[in-house]
Amino acid sequence: TSKNVGKSYSVATVLVQEGPKLFKIAYTERMAKNDLEYKVARVDDLISKYNVDLAVGDIGFGYEICRILQKKYLSKFLPANGLAKINNKFRIKDEDNLKMVLFEKDYVLEQIFEKFKRGEIKFPYKDYEKIAWLVEHCASMDIKVTYDMSGEPVSRYVKGNINNDGLMSLTYAYLASMCVST
C-alpha cells in the first residue's frame, strides 16, 4: 500500500474545559506560513486573546520555537515529547535545559478517542467548512494491536493515510489540561 504523504502543517488549537469531563475546541487553525517569526507571533496572539493558562508544543518538530516560547512564557509554555512507554503515563521534568512534559503517546491518544466516543470534546460545528480538515485529521489514526509477554492485547495508534497534525495539536492542548489539573 502507498501512503498519502501530504503536506505537514503547524497547527494551533485552543481547548477550553467546560466541566470536569467536558472540553470545547474554542479555536483551531492551520498556520498560513511556516516561518518561525510568523508562528511565534500567532502563538503570542492566541495566548493573549484566549488568556491561555498553559500551552504545550511538540518539541519533535518544533525544537527552535519551543525554546523561544519557553524562554518568553516560562512555565506557561511546555515543550512535549511523546514516548512509547513512560512510568505514570506523563510527567514534567527538566531535560535539555528545558522544562518539558514527557507523555505516553498511546495512553493520551486513547483518552482523546474515549472522549470523542462519549461526546466530551465539542467541535465548533457552526462553520463546518472551516474545521472539516480538523475532523479529517482526528480520524487519521489506525490501531495496531500487539500482545505483551503475558498475552494481553496492547493497542498502539499509528498514523494512517491522512495527515494527523490537527489531532496532535488537540492532543497537546488536552495534555496541557492534564498538566494544569495535576
mmCIF file with all atom_site columns, C-alpha atoms in Angstrom:
data_model
loop_
_atom_site.group_PDB
_atom_site.id
_atom_site.type_symbol
_atom_site.label_atom_id
_atom_site.label_alt_id
_atom_site.label_comp_id
_atom_site.label_asym_id
_atom_site.label_entity_id
_atom_site.label_seq_id
_atom_site.pdbx_PDB_ins_code
_atom_site.Cartn_x
_atom_site.Cartn_y
_atom_site.Cartn_z
_atom_site.occupancy
_atom_site.B_iso_or_equiv
_atom_site.pdbx_formal_charge
_atom_site.auth_seq_id
_atom_site.auth_comp_id
_atom_site.auth_asym_id
_atom_site.auth_atom_id
_atom_site.pdbx_PDB_model_num
ATOM 1   C CA . THR A 1 1   ? 0.000   0.000   0.000  1.00 0.00 ? 1   THR A CA 1
ATOM 2   C CA . SER A 1 2   ? 1.193   3.514   -0.634 1.00 0.00 ? 2   SER A CA 1
ATOM 3   C CA . LYS A 1 3   ? 0.873   6.172   1.986  1.00 0.00 ? 3   LYS A CA 1
ATOM 4   C CA . ASN A 1 4   ? -0.569  9.539   1.036  1.00 0.00 ? 4   ASN A CA 1
ATOM 5   C CA . VAL A 1 5   ? 2.279   11.753  2.105  1.00 0.00 ? 5   VAL A CA 1
ATOM 6   C CA . GLY A 1 6   ? 0.708   15.180  2.239  1.00 0.00 ? 6   GLY A CA 1
ATOM 7   C CA . LYS A 1 7   ? 1.940   18.488  3.449  1.00 0.00 ? 7   LYS A CA 1
ATOM 8   C CA . SER A 1 8   ? 2.580   18.681  7.155  1.00 0.00 ? 8   SER A CA 1
ATOM 9   C CA . TYR A 1 9   ? 1.043   21.655  8.944  1.00 0.00 ? 9   TYR A CA 1
ATOM 10  C CA . SER A 1 10  ? 1.793   23.680  12.012 1.00 0.00 ? 10  SER A CA 1
ATOM 11  C CA . VAL A 1 11  ? -1.492  23.715  13.887 1.00 0.00 ? 11  VAL A CA 1
ATOM 12  C CA . ALA A 1 12  ? -2.662  25.659  16.937 1.00 0.00 ? 12  ALA A CA 1
ATOM 13  C CA . THR A 1 13  ? -5.664  24.537  18.981 1.00 0.00 ? 13  THR A CA 1
ATOM 14  C CA . VAL A 1 14  ? -7.224  26.239  21.985 1.00 0.00 ? 14  VAL A CA 1
ATOM 15  C CA . LEU A 1 15  ? -9.132  23.845  24.232 1.00 0.00 ? 15  LEU A CA 1
ATOM 16  C CA . VAL A 1 16  ? -11.396 25.146  26.993 1.00 0.00 ? 16  VAL A CA 1
ATOM 17  C CA . GLN A 1 17  ? -12.536 22.951  29.857 1.00 0.00 ? 17  GLN A CA 1
ATOM 18  C CA . GLU A 1 18  ? -16.274 23.461  30.411 1.00 0.00 ? 18  GLU A CA 1
ATOM 19  C CA . GLY A 1 19  ? -16.767 20.911  33.169 1.00 0.00 ? 19  GLY A CA 1
ATOM 20  C CA . PRO A 1 20  ? -14.954 18.099  34.932 1.00 0.00 ? 20  PRO A CA 1
ATOM 21  C CA . LYS A 1 21  ? -15.004 15.968  31.771 1.00 0.00 ? 21  LYS A CA 1
ATOM 22  C CA . LEU A 1 22  ? -16.208 18.304  29.021 1.00 0.00 ? 22  LEU A CA 1
ATOM 23  C CA . PHE A 1 23  ? -13.896 20.189  26.657 1.00 0.00 ? 23  PHE A CA 1
ATOM 24  C CA . LYS A 1 24  ? -14.691 22.631  23.873 1.00 0.00 ? 24  LYS A CA 1
ATOM 25  C CA . ILE A 1 25  ? -12.414 23.446  20.972 1.00 0.00 ? 25  ILE A CA 1
ATOM 26  C CA . ALA A 1 26  ? -12.543 27.238  21.210 1.00 0.00 ? 26  ALA A CA 1
ATOM 27  C CA . TYR A 1 27  ? -10.235 27.814  18.255 1.00 0.00 ? 27  TYR A CA 1
ATOM 28  C CA . THR A 1 28  ? -8.078  25.900  15.817 1.00 0.00 ? 28  THR A CA 1
ATOM 29  C CA . GLU A 1 29  ? -6.049  26.881  12.781 1.00 0.00 ? 29  GLU A CA 1
ATOM 30  C CA . ARG A 1 30  ? -3.549  25.540  10.318 1.00 0.00 ? 30  ARG A CA 1
ATOM 31  C CA . MET A 1 31  ? -0.857  28.185  10.270 1.00 0.00 ? 31  MET A CA 1
ATOM 32  C CA . ALA A 1 32  ? -0.782  30.056  6.979  1.00 0.00 ? 32  ALA A CA 1
ATOM 33  C CA . LYS A 1 33  ? 3.010   30.352  6.947  1.00 0.00 ? 33  LYS A CA 1
ATOM 34  C CA . ASN A 1 34  ? 5.775   28.100  8.113  1.00 0.00 ? 34  ASN A CA 1
ATOM 35  C CA . ASP A 1 35  ? 8.379   30.685  9.096  1.00 0.00 ? 35  ASP A CA 1
ATOM 36  C CA . LEU A 1 36  ? 9.421   30.934  12.726 1.00 0.00 ? 36  LEU A CA 1
ATOM 37  C CA . GLU A 1 37  ? 8.596   34.630  13.269 1.00 0.00 ? 37  GLU A CA 1
ATOM 38  C CA . TYR A 1 38  ? 5.071   34.161  11.947 1.00 0.00 ? 38  TYR A CA 1
ATOM 39  C CA . LYS A 1 39  ? 4.404   31.118  14.137 1.00 0.00 ? 39  LYS A CA 1
ATOM 40  C CA . VAL A 1 40  ? 5.739   32.813  17.281 1.00 0.00 ? 40  VAL A CA 1
ATOM 41  C CA . ALA A 1 41  ? 3.535   35.854  16.555 1.00 0.00 ? 41  ALA A CA 1
ATOM 42  C CA . ARG A 1 42  ? 0.451   33.633  16.054 1.00 0.00 ? 42  ARG A CA 1
ATOM 43  C CA . VAL A 1 43  ? 1.101   31.793  19.337 1.00 0.00 ? 43  VAL A CA 1
ATOM 44  C CA . ASP A 1 44  ? 1.588   35.155  21.088 1.00 0.00 ? 44  ASP A CA 1
ATOM 45  C CA . ASP A 1 45  ? -1.763  36.346  19.696 1.00 0.00 ? 45  ASP A CA 1
ATOM 46  C CA . LEU A 1 46  ? -3.606  33.189  20.757 1.00 0.00 ? 46  LEU A CA 1
ATOM 47  C CA . ILE A 1 47  ? -2.119  33.117  24.269 1.00 0.00 ? 47  ILE A CA 1
ATOM 48  C CA . SER A 1 48  ? -3.170  36.737  24.716 1.00 0.00 ? 48  SER A CA 1
ATOM 49  C CA . LYS A 1 49  ? -6.613  36.510  23.082 1.00 0.00 ? 49  LYS A CA 1
ATOM 50  C CA . TYR A 1 50  ? -7.679  33.325  24.893 1.00 0.00 ? 50  TYR A CA 1
ATOM 51  C CA . ASN A 1 51  ? -5.867  34.014  28.180 1.00 0.00 ? 51  ASN A CA 1
ATOM 52  C CA . VAL A 1 52  ? -4.182  30.606  27.954 1.00 0.00 ? 52  VAL A CA 1
ATOM 53  C CA . ASP A 1 53  ? -3.140  29.070  31.298 1.00 0.00 ? 53  ASP A CA 1
ATOM 54  C CA . LEU A 1 54  ? -0.679  26.626  29.724 1.00 0.00 ? 54  LEU A CA 1
ATOM 55  C CA . ALA A 1 55  ? 0.426   25.997  26.155 1.00 0.00 ? 55  ALA A CA 1
ATOM 56  C CA . VAL A 1 56  ? 2.118   22.770  25.080 1.00 0.00 ? 56  VAL A CA 1
ATOM 57  C CA . GLY A 1 57  ? 4.032   22.270  21.831 1.00 0.00 ? 57  GLY A CA 1
ATOM 58  C CA . ASP A 1 58  ? 5.675   19.372  20.022 1.00 0.00 ? 58  ASP A CA 1
ATOM 59  C CA . ILE A 1 59  ? 9.408   19.556  20.541 1.00 0.00 ? 59  ILE A CA 1
ATOM 60  C CA . GLY A 1 60  ? 9.996   16.802  17.969 1.00 0.00 ? 60  GLY A CA 1
ATOM 61  C CA . PHE A 1 61  ? 9.279   19.079  15.029 1.00 0.00 ? 61  PHE A CA 1
ATOM 62  C CA . GLY A 1 62  ? 9.451   22.386  16.845 1.00 0.00 ? 62  GLY A CA 1
ATOM 63  C CA . TYR A 1 63  ? 12.610  22.474  18.921 1.00 0.00 ? 63  TYR A CA 1
ATOM 64  C CA . GLU A 1 64  ? 13.526  26.039  17.989 1.00 0.00 ? 64  GLU A CA 1
ATOM 65  C CA . ILE A 1 65  ? 10.055  27.517  18.551 1.00 0.00 ? 65  ILE A CA 1
ATOM 66  C CA . CYS A 1 66  ? 9.701   25.578  21.823 1.00 0.00 ? 66  CYS A CA 1
ATOM 67  C CA . ARG A 1 67  ? 12.920  27.116  23.149 1.00 0.00 ? 67  ARG A CA 1
ATOM 68  C CA . ILE A 1 68  ? 11.788  30.612  22.159 1.00 0.00 ? 68  ILE A CA 1
ATOM 69  C CA . LEU A 1 69  ? 8.310   30.228  23.660 1.00 0.00 ? 69  LEU A CA 1
ATOM 70  C CA . GLN A 1 70  ? 9.525   28.732  26.923 1.00 0.00 ? 70  GLN A CA 1
ATOM 71  C CA . LYS A 1 71  ? 12.071  31.489  27.348 1.00 0.00 ? 71  LYS A CA 1
ATOM 72  C CA . LYS A 1 72  ? 9.301   34.027  26.719 1.00 0.00 ? 72  LYS A CA 1
ATOM 73  C CA . TYR A 1 73  ? 6.479   32.400  28.740 1.00 0.00 ? 73  TYR A CA 1
ATOM 74  C CA . LEU A 1 74  ? 8.474   30.376  31.295 1.00 0.00 ? 74  LEU A CA 1
ATOM 75  C CA . SER A 1 75  ? 6.152   27.867  32.993 1.00 0.00 ? 75  SER A CA 1
ATOM 76  C CA . LYS A 1 76  ? 3.167   28.902  30.807 1.00 0.00 ? 76  LYS A CA 1
ATOM 77  C CA . PHE A 1 77  ? 4.695   27.020  27.864 1.00 0.00 ? 77  PHE A CA 1
ATOM 78  C CA . LEU A 1 78  ? 5.923   23.432  27.943 1.00 0.00 ? 78  LEU A CA 1
ATOM 79  C CA . PRO A 1 79  ? 7.550   21.531  25.122 1.00 0.00 ? 79  PRO A CA 1
ATOM 80  C CA . ALA A 1 80  ? 6.271   17.955  24.922 1.00 0.00 ? 80  ALA A CA 1
ATOM 81  C CA . ASN A 1 81  ? 7.782   14.672  23.855 1.00 0.00 ? 81  ASN A CA 1
ATOM 82  C CA . GLY A 1 82  ? 5.551   11.664  23.183 1.00 0.00 ? 82  GLY A CA 1
ATOM 83  C CA . LEU A 1 83  ? 7.170   8.363   24.106 1.00 0.00 ? 83  LEU A CA 1
ATOM 84  C CA . ALA A 1 84  ? 6.194   4.732   23.604 1.00 0.00 ? 84  ALA A CA 1
ATOM 85  C CA . LYS A 1 85  ? 6.314   3.920   27.338 1.00 0.00 ? 85  LYS A CA 1
ATOM 86  C CA . ILE A 1 86  ? 6.741   6.046   30.437 1.00 0.00 ? 86  ILE A CA 1
ATOM 87  C CA . ASN A 1 87  ? 6.055   5.378   34.106 1.00 0.00 ? 87  ASN A CA 1
ATOM 88  C CA . ASN A 1 88  ? 2.924   7.167   35.378 1.00 0.00 ? 88  ASN A CA 1
ATOM 89  C CA . LYS A 1 89  ? 1.890   7.948   31.761 1.00 0.00 ? 89  LYS A CA 1
ATOM 90  C CA . PHE A 1 90  ? 3.132   11.560  31.849 1.00 0.00 ? 90  PHE A CA 1
ATOM 91  C CA . ARG A 1 91  ? 5.421   13.755  33.891 1.00 0.00 ? 91  ARG A CA 1
ATOM 92  C CA . ILE A 1 92  ? 7.080   17.138  33.824 1.00 0.00 ? 92  ILE A CA 1
ATOM 93  C CA . LYS A 1 93  ? 10.854  17.194  34.079 1.00 0.00 ? 93  LYS A CA 1
ATOM 94  C CA . ASP A 1 94  ? 13.867  19.251  33.213 1.00 0.00 ? 94  ASP A CA 1
ATOM 95  C CA . GLU A 1 95  ? 15.562  17.907  30.101 1.00 0.00 ? 95  GLU A CA 1
ATOM 96  C CA . ASP A 1 96  ? 17.987  19.531  27.672 1.00 0.00 ? 96  ASP A CA 1
ATOM 97  C CA . ASN A 1 97  ? 17.815  22.818  29.642 1.00 0.00 ? 97  ASN A CA 1
ATOM 98  C CA . LEU A 1 98  ? 14.039  22.953  29.175 1.00 0.00 ? 98  LEU A CA 1
ATOM 99  C CA . LYS A 1 99  ? 11.153  22.210  31.498 1.00 0.00 ? 99  LYS A CA 1
ATOM 100 C CA . MET A 1 100 ? 9.306   19.600  29.464 1.00 0.00 ? 100 MET A CA 1
ATOM 101 C CA . VAL A 1 101 ? 6.333   17.258  29.635 1.00 0.00 ? 101 VAL A CA 1
ATOM 102 C CA . LEU A 1 102 ? 7.037   13.660  28.708 1.00 0.00 ? 102 LEU A CA 1
ATOM 103 C CA . PHE A 1 103 ? 3.984   11.543  27.975 1.00 0.00 ? 103 PHE A CA 1
ATOM 104 C CA . GLU A 1 104 ? 2.980   8.100   26.814 1.00 0.00 ? 104 GLU A CA 1
ATOM 105 C CA . LYS A 1 105 ? 1.591   8.825   23.367 1.00 0.00 ? 105 LYS A CA 1
ATOM 106 C CA . ASP A 1 106 ? -0.806  5.890   23.082 1.00 0.00 ? 106 ASP A CA 1
ATOM 107 C CA . TYR A 1 107 ? -2.216  6.467   26.577 1.00 0.00 ? 107 TYR A CA 1
ATOM 108 C CA . VAL A 1 108 ? -3.074  10.111  25.860 1.00 0.00 ? 108 VAL A CA 1
ATOM 109 C CA . LEU A 1 109 ? -4.456  9.310   22.391 1.00 0.00 ? 109 LEU A CA 1
ATOM 110 C CA . GLU A 1 110 ? -6.641  6.592   23.955 1.00 0.00 ? 110 GLU A CA 1
ATOM 111 C CA . GLN A 1 111 ? -8.041  9.214   26.353 1.00 0.00 ? 111 GLN A CA 1
ATOM 112 C CA . ILE A 1 112 ? -8.757  11.571  23.446 1.00 0.00 ? 112 ILE A CA 1
ATOM 113 C CA . PHE A 1 113 ? -10.573 8.848   21.466 1.00 0.00 ? 113 PHE A CA 1
ATOM 114 C CA . GLU A 1 114 ? -12.596 7.816   24.534 1.00 0.00 ? 114 GLU A CA 1
ATOM 115 C CA . LYS A 1 115 ? -13.630 11.454  24.970 1.00 0.00 ? 115 LYS A CA 1
ATOM 116 C CA . PHE A 1 116 ? -14.692 11.558  21.294 1.00 0.00 ? 116 PHE A CA 1
ATOM 117 C CA . LYS A 1 117 ? -16.839 8.431   21.834 1.00 0.00 ? 117 LYS A CA 1
ATOM 118 C CA . ARG A 1 118 ? -18.501 9.909   24.924 1.00 0.00 ? 118 ARG A CA 1
ATOM 119 C CA . GLY A 1 119 ? -19.068 13.329  23.319 1.00 0.00 ? 119 GLY A CA 1
ATOM 120 C CA . GLU A 1 120 ? -16.757 15.008  25.833 1.00 0.00 ? 120 GLU A CA 1
ATOM 121 C CA . ILE A 1 121 ? -14.918 17.055  23.211 1.00 0.00 ? 121 ILE A CA 1
ATOM 122 C CA . LYS A 1 122 ? -17.119 19.583  21.437 1.00 0.00 ? 122 LYS A CA 1
ATOM 123 C CA . PHE A 1 123 ? -16.120 20.686  17.946 1.00 0.00 ? 123 PHE A CA 1
ATOM 124 C CA . PRO A 1 124 ? -17.070 24.173  16.688 1.00 0.00 ? 124 PRO A CA 1
ATOM 125 C CA . TYR A 1 125 ? -19.525 22.922  14.045 1.00 0.00 ? 125 TYR A CA 1
ATOM 126 C CA . LYS A 1 126 ? -21.170 26.300  13.290 1.00 0.00 ? 126 LYS A CA 1
ATOM 127 C CA . ASP A 1 127 ? -18.973 26.719  10.218 1.00 0.00 ? 127 ASP A CA 1
ATOM 128 C CA . TYR A 1 128 ? -18.093 23.125  9.337  1.00 0.00 ? 128 TYR A CA 1
ATOM 129 C CA . GLU A 1 129 ? -16.136 24.081  6.215  1.00 0.00 ? 129 GLU A CA 1
ATOM 130 C CA . LYS A 1 130 ? -13.587 25.865  8.426  1.00 0.00 ? 130 LYS A CA 1
ATOM 131 C CA . ILE A 1 131 ? -12.931 22.770  10.587 1.00 0.00 ? 131 ILE A CA 1
ATOM 132 C CA . ALA A 1 132 ? -13.536 19.900  8.154  1.00 0.00 ? 132 ALA A CA 1
ATOM 133 C CA . TRP A 1 133 ? -9.764  19.440  7.929  1.00 0.00 ? 133 TRP A CA 1
ATOM 134 C CA . LEU A 1 134 ? -9.608  19.012  11.748 1.00 0.00 ? 134 LEU A CA 1
ATOM 135 C CA . VAL A 1 135 ? -12.338 16.362  11.757 1.00 0.00 ? 135 VAL A CA 1
ATOM 136 C CA . GLU A 1 136 ? -10.451 14.539  8.990  1.00 0.00 ? 136 GLU A CA 1
ATOM 137 C CA . HIS A 1 137 ? -7.170  14.770  10.940 1.00 0.00 ? 137 HIS A CA 1
ATOM 138 C CA . CYS A 1 138 ? -8.910  13.421  14.078 1.00 0.00 ? 138 CYS A CA 1
ATOM 139 C CA . ALA A 1 139 ? -9.964  10.339  12.106 1.00 0.00 ? 139 ALA A CA 1
ATOM 140 C CA . SER A 1 140 ? -6.483  9.753   10.738 1.00 0.00 ? 140 SER A CA 1
ATOM 141 C CA . MET A 1 141 ? -5.081  7.160   13.113 1.00 0.00 ? 141 MET A CA 1
ATOM 142 C CA . ASP A 1 142 ? -5.048  3.404   12.665 1.00 0.00 ? 142 ASP A CA 1
ATOM 143 C CA . ILE A 1 143 ? -4.936  0.996   15.594 1.00 0.00 ? 143 ILE A CA 1
ATOM 144 C CA . LYS A 1 144 ? -2.296  -1.707  15.642 1.00 0.00 ? 144 LYS A CA 1
ATOM 145 C CA . VAL A 1 145 ? -2.863  -4.427  18.239 1.00 0.00 ? 145 VAL A CA 1
ATOM 146 C CA . THR A 1 146 ? 0.076   -6.431  19.531 1.00 0.00 ? 146 THR A CA 1
ATOM 147 C CA . TYR A 1 147 ? 0.381   -8.681  22.561 1.00 0.00 ? 147 TYR A CA 1
ATOM 148 C CA . ASP A 1 148 ? 2.625   -8.249  25.568 1.00 0.00 ? 148 ASP A CA 1
ATOM 149 C CA . MET A 1 149 ? 4.646   -11.073 27.148 1.00 0.00 ? 149 MET A CA 1
ATOM 150 C CA . SER A 1 150 ? 1.667   -12.212 29.222 1.00 0.00 ? 150 SER A CA 1
ATOM 151 C CA . GLY A 1 151 ? -0.579  -12.382 26.156 1.00 0.00 ? 151 GLY A CA 1
ATOM 152 C CA . GLU A 1 152 ? -2.556  -9.226  26.943 1.00 0.00 ? 152 GLU A CA 1
ATOM 153 C CA . PRO A 1 153 ? -3.511  -7.113  23.917 1.00 0.00 ? 153 PRO A CA 1
ATOM 154 C CA . VAL A 1 154 ? -1.751  -3.758  23.599 1.00 0.00 ? 154 VAL A CA 1
ATOM 155 C CA . SER A 1 155 ? -3.210  -1.108  21.297 1.00 0.00 ? 155 SER A CA 1
ATOM 156 C CA . ARG A 1 156 ? -0.905  1.340   19.572 1.00 0.00 ? 156 ARG A CA 1
ATOM 157 C CA . TYR A 1 157 ? -2.017  4.262   17.454 1.00 0.00 ? 157 TYR A CA 1
ATOM 158 C CA . VAL A 1 158 ? -0.172  4.706   14.186 1.00 0.00 ? 158 VAL A CA 1
ATOM 159 C CA . LYS A 1 159 ? -0.535  7.435   11.605 1.00 0.00 ? 159 LYS A CA 1
ATOM 160 C CA . GLY A 1 160 ? -2.826  6.386   8.777  1.00 0.00 ? 160 GLY A CA 1
ATOM 161 C CA . ASN A 1 161 ? -3.032  7.700   5.219  1.00 0.00 ? 161 ASN A CA 1
ATOM 162 C CA . ILE A 1 162 ? -4.305  11.139  6.266  1.00 0.00 ? 162 ILE A CA 1
ATOM 163 C CA . ASN A 1 163 ? -2.406  13.946  7.981  1.00 0.00 ? 163 ASN A CA 1
ATOM 164 C CA . ASN A 1 164 ? -2.824  13.956  11.758 1.00 0.00 ? 164 ASN A CA 1
ATOM 165 C CA . ASP A 1 165 ? -1.410  17.401  12.607 1.00 0.00 ? 165 ASP A CA 1
ATOM 166 C CA . GLY A 1 166 ? -4.789  18.689  13.836 1.00 0.00 ? 166 GLY A CA 1
ATOM 167 C CA . LEU A 1 167 ? -5.285  15.632  16.055 1.00 0.00 ? 167 LEU A CA 1
ATOM 168 C CA . MET A 1 168 ? -1.821  16.050  17.525 1.00 0.00 ? 168 MET A CA 1
ATOM 169 C CA . SER A 1 169 ? -2.468  19.745  18.187 1.00 0.00 ? 169 SER A CA 1
ATOM 170 C CA . LEU A 1 170 ? -5.671  18.778  20.003 1.00 0.00 ? 170 LEU A CA 1
ATOM 171 C CA . THR A 1 171 ? -3.667  16.138  21.892 1.00 0.00 ? 171 THR A CA 1
ATOM 172 C CA . TYR A 1 172 ? -1.150  18.745  23.066 1.00 0.00 ? 172 TYR A CA 1
ATOM 173 C CA . ALA A 1 173 ? -3.981  21.061  24.140 1.00 0.00 ? 173 ALA A CA 1
ATOM 174 C CA . TYR A 1 174 ? -5.523  18.183  26.120 1.00 0.00 ? 174 TYR A CA 1
ATOM 175 C CA . LEU A 1 175 ? -2.117  17.364  27.589 1.00 0.00 ? 175 LEU A CA 1
ATOM 176 C CA . ALA A 1 176 ? -1.901  20.985  28.796 1.00 0.00 ? 176 ALA A CA 1
ATOM 177 C CA . SER A 1 177 ? -5.195  20.486  30.641 1.00 0.00 ? 177 SER A CA 1
ATOM 178 C CA . MET A 1 178 ? -3.793  17.314  32.231 1.00 0.00 ? 178 MET A CA 1
ATOM 179 C CA . CYS A 1 179 ? -0.734  19.258  33.425 1.00 0.00 ? 179 CYS A CA 1
ATOM 180 C CA . VAL A 1 180 ? -2.824  22.131  34.817 1.00 0.00 ? 180 VAL A CA 1
ATOM 181 C CA . SER A 1 181 ? -5.067  19.761  36.767 1.00 0.00 ? 181 SER A CA 1
ATOM 182 C CA . THR A 1 182 ? -2.169  17.947  38.496 1.00 0.00 ? 182 THR A CA 1
#
